[in-house]
Amino acid sequence: MGRHYDVDEEFANVTNADIEEIEVERPTLISYIIDESGSMGLYTTDMQDALQVVKDTIQGSKEADEMRISVTRFSDRVTTSGYQEVENIDTQYSPGGCTKLYDAIVGVQKALYAGDGTGYMEQLKNNGNRPKAVVFIFTDGYDNDSDYTKNDAMNSIKLLTKNEIAVGLIEFGSDAHGIAQELGIMEQNIKPVNADKSELRKIMMATSKSAIYASKSANVTASDSLFDF
């Protein structure tokens, strides 16, 4: 079944929102990749509250109907919601286990833009839409449990940016410092923040504002700055 069976199987079985129900020409796909490893245990309630703020902010915007949101969580396993209407996003947060950061990045890349026509963004294009996409990665530490390698994750980010998908990484605390640079994420989309509750809420709010801005924009490119809002 292959060494990547668990991660690939998770993404292969996910159900996305029906493409035929998307009525706008330029839908916006927002991918959240959220660290749910054991080291985030101190922030369980705060992260859950922050995710609810993101959901409420996006849901309350005029652009909500034009957006599909995916939340992928990683610890010693990777789970994903698929691309859903924002109202259907689960904000529960239960940290524990290791850090499959690379597996999560590769999984999201394949689900969003696989390069072979099977990604959700590619399916939308084949349906006549002109989708835009943004990826936010949130982590407080280095990968220590993935089957995929750092090089695999770097290649995933290269493929996304090559196809004008902006990728941002939030380094939550000092243990995460340098991860984004090593993965090849553009400097303007790297956001180091202190590991405290107020910063957590503030930065997650910033991502929701950025998502709304991306949806309002006529175009989104890989070089767009994601944390200026």
Coordinates of C-alpha atoms in Angstrom, one line a residue:
M1 CA 0.0 0.0 0.0
G2 CA 3.0 2.3 0.0
R3 CA 4.9 4.2 2.7
H4 CA 2.6 7.3 2.4
Y5 CA -0.6 5.2 2.7
D6 CA -2.1 6.9 5.8
V7 CA -1.7 10.5 4.7
D8 CA -2.6 9.9 1.1
E9 CA -5.6 7.8 2.1
E10 CA -6.9 10.6 4.4
F11 CA -6.9 13.1 1.6
A12 CA -8.2 10.7 -1.0
N13 CA -11.3 10.0 1.0
V14 CA -12.3 13.6 1.8
T15 CA -15.5 15.1 0.5
N16 CA -15.3 18.6 -0.9
A17 CA -18.2 21.1 -1.4
D18 CA -20.0 20.4 -4.7
I19 CA -18.3 22.4 -7.5
E20 CA -21.6 22.8 -9.3
E21 CA -23.0 24.8 -6.4
I22 CA -20.3 27.5 -6.7
E23 CA -22.0 30.3 -8.7
V24 CA -19.2 32.9 -8.8
E25 CA -16.6 32.9 -11.6
R26 CA -13.7 33.6 -9.2
P27 CA -14.1 31.6 -6.0
T28 CA -11.4 31.8 -3.3
L29 CA -10.0 28.7 -1.7
I30 CA -8.5 29.2 1.7
S31 CA -6.4 26.4 3.3
Y32 CA -5.5 26.4 7.0
I33 CA -2.8 23.9 8.0
I34 CA -2.9 23.9 11.8
D35 CA -0.4 22.4 14.3
E36 CA -2.4 20.2 16.7
S37 CA 0.7 18.5 18.3
G38 CA 1.1 18.0 22.1
S39 CA 3.2 21.1 22.6
M40 CA 0.1 23.2 21.8
G41 CA -1.7 21.8 24.8
L42 CA -1.4 25.0 26.8
Y43 CA -3.3 26.8 24.1
T44 CA -6.2 24.4 23.6
T45 CA -9.0 26.8 24.6
D46 CA -7.4 29.8 23.0
M47 CA -6.8 28.1 19.7
Q48 CA -10.4 26.9 19.7
D49 CA -11.6 30.4 20.4
A50 CA -9.2 31.8 17.7
L51 CA -10.6 29.3 15.1
Q52 CA -14.1 30.4 16.1
V53 CA -13.1 34.0 15.6
V54 CA -11.8 33.1 12.1
K55 CA -15.0 31.3 11.2
D56 CA -17.3 34.1 12.5
T57 CA -15.3 36.8 10.8
I58 CA -15.3 35.1 7.4
Q59 CA -18.9 34.0 7.8
G60 CA -19.9 37.5 8.6
S61 CA -18.3 39.0 5.5
K62 CA -20.0 39.7 2.2
E63 CA -17.5 37.5 0.5
A64 CA -18.4 34.3 2.5
D65 CA -20.4 32.7 -0.3
E66 CA -17.5 33.1 -2.7
M67 CA -15.1 31.2 -0.4
R68 CA -14.4 27.6 0.4
I69 CA -12.3 26.8 3.5
S70 CA -10.2 23.8 4.3
V71 CA -8.9 23.1 7.8
T72 CA -6.1 20.5 8.0
R73 CA -4.8 19.5 11.4
F74 CA -1.6 17.7 12.1
S75 CA -0.1 15.9 15.1
D76 CA 0.8 12.2 14.9
R77 CA -1.8 11.9 12.2
V78 CA -3.2 14.3 9.6
T79 CA -6.9 15.1 9.2
T80 CA -8.6 17.4 6.8
S81 CA -12.1 18.9 6.4
G82 CA -11.8 19.2 2.6
Y83 CA -13.0 22.4 1.0
Q84 CA -16.3 23.4 2.6
E85 CA -18.6 26.4 3.0
V86 CA -17.3 28.3 6.0
E87 CA -20.5 27.5 8.1
N88 CA -19.5 23.8 8.0
I89 CA -16.0 24.2 9.4
D90 CA -15.4 22.5 12.8
T91 CA -13.5 24.7 15.2
Q92 CA -12.8 22.0 17.8
Y93 CA -9.1 21.7 18.8
S94 CA -7.6 18.7 20.6
P95 CA -3.8 18.7 20.7
G96 CA -1.7 15.7 21.4
G97 CA 1.1 13.6 19.8
C98 CA 3.9 14.4 17.4
T99 CA 4.3 16.8 14.5
K100 CA 3.6 15.7 10.9
L101 CA 4.1 19.1 9.4
Y102 CA 5.6 17.8 6.1
D103 CA 2.8 15.3 5.6
A104 CA 0.2 18.0 6.1
I105 CA 1.9 20.3 3.6
V106 CA 2.2 17.7 0.9
G107 CA -1.4 16.5 1.5
V108 CA -2.8 20.0 1.2
Q109 CA -0.8 20.6 -1.9
K110 CA -2.1 17.5 -3.6
A111 CA -5.7 18.2 -2.5
L112 CA -5.5 21.8 -3.8
Y113 CA -3.3 21.7 -6.8
A114 CA -2.0 18.2 -7.7
G115 CA -0.6 19.0 -11.1
D116 CA -2.6 16.2 -12.7
G117 CA -6.1 17.7 -12.7
T118 CA -7.3 16.0 -9.6
G119 CA -6.8 19.0 -7.1
Y120 CA -9.9 20.9 -6.1
M121 CA -8.6 24.1 -7.7
E122 CA -7.9 22.2 -11.0
Q123 CA -11.4 20.8 -10.9
L124 CA -12.8 24.2 -10.6
K125 CA -10.7 25.5 -13.5
N126 CA -12.0 22.5 -15.6
N127 CA -15.5 23.6 -14.6
G128 CA -15.0 27.0 -16.2
N129 CA -14.2 28.9 -12.9
R130 CA -11.1 31.0 -12.3
P131 CA -10.3 30.2 -8.7
K132 CA -7.8 32.0 -6.4
A133 CA -6.1 30.3 -3.5
V134 CA -4.2 31.1 -0.3
V135 CA -2.5 28.7 2.2
F136 CA -1.8 29.5 5.8
I137 CA 0.5 27.2 7.8
F138 CA 0.6 27.5 11.6
T139 CA 3.2 25.6 13.7
D140 CA 5.1 25.9 17.0
G141 CA 7.8 23.5 16.1
Y142 CA 9.8 21.4 13.7
D143 CA 8.5 18.2 12.0
N144 CA 9.4 15.0 13.9
D145 CA 7.1 12.3 12.6
S146 CA 6.3 12.7 8.8
D147 CA 6.7 10.0 6.2
Y148 CA 7.2 12.7 3.6
T149 CA 10.5 14.6 3.8
K150 CA 11.5 18.3 4.1
N151 CA 12.4 18.1 0.4
D152 CA 8.9 16.8 -0.4
A153 CA 7.4 19.7 1.5
M154 CA 9.7 22.2 -0.2
N155 CA 8.6 20.8 -3.6
S156 CA 5.0 21.1 -2.7
I157 CA 5.4 24.8 -1.8
K158 CA 7.3 25.4 -5.0
L159 CA 4.5 23.9 -7.0
L160 CA 1.9 26.0 -5.2
T161 CA 3.8 29.2 -5.7
K162 CA 4.6 28.4 -9.3
N163 CA 0.8 28.3 -9.8
E164 CA 0.3 31.7 -8.1
I165 CA -1.0 30.3 -4.8
A166 CA 0.2 32.4 -1.9
V167 CA 1.7 30.4 1.0
G168 CA 2.2 31.9 4.4
L169 CA 3.7 30.4 7.6
I170 CA 3.1 31.6 11.1
E171 CA 6.0 30.6 13.4
F172 CA 4.5 30.4 16.9
G173 CA 7.3 30.7 19.4
S174 CA 11.0 30.4 19.2
D175 CA 11.1 26.6 18.5
A176 CA 9.5 27.3 15.2
H177 CA 11.9 30.0 14.1
G178 CA 13.6 29.3 10.8
I179 CA 11.1 26.6 9.6
A180 CA 9.5 28.9 6.9
Q181 CA 12.9 29.9 5.4
E182 CA 14.0 26.3 5.2
L183 CA 10.8 25.4 3.4
G184 CA 11.4 28.2 0.8
I185 CA 8.4 30.3 1.8
M186 CA 8.6 33.9 0.5
E187 CA 10.0 36.3 3.2
Q188 CA 7.0 38.6 3.1
N189 CA 4.8 35.7 4.1
I190 CA 6.7 34.5 7.1
K191 CA 5.3 35.7 10.4
P192 CA 7.1 35.0 13.6
V193 CA 5.0 35.6 16.7
N194 CA 5.5 35.2 20.4
A195 CA 3.9 32.1 22.0
D196 CA 1.2 33.8 24.0
K197 CA -2.6 33.8 24.0
S198 CA -3.0 37.4 22.9
E199 CA -0.7 36.9 19.9
L200 CA -2.5 33.7 19.0
R201 CA -5.8 35.4 18.7
K202 CA -4.4 38.4 17.0
I203 CA -2.6 36.4 14.3
M204 CA -5.5 34.2 13.6
M205 CA -7.7 37.3 13.2
A206 CA -5.1 38.6 10.7
T207 CA -5.4 35.5 8.6
S208 CA -9.2 35.9 8.4
K209 CA -8.8 39.5 7.3
S210 CA -6.3 38.4 4.7
A211 CA -8.6 35.7 3.4
I212 CA -11.4 38.2 3.0
Y213 CA -9.1 40.6 1.2
A214 CA -8.0 37.9 -1.1
S215 CA -11.6 37.2 -2.0
K216 CA -12.2 40.9 -2.7
S217 CA -9.2 41.2 -4.9
A218 CA -9.4 40.8 -8.6
N219 CA -6.3 38.6 -8.6
V220 CA -4.1 36.8 -6.1
T221 CA -0.5 35.9 -6.8
A222 CA 2.2 34.0 -4.9
S223 CA 4.1 37.1 -4.1
D224 CA 1.2 38.9 -2.4
S225 CA 1.9 39.7 1.2
L226 CA -0.6 37.9 3.5
F227 CA 0.0 39.6 6.8
D228 CA -0.4 43.3 6.1
F229 CA -4.1 43.6 7.1

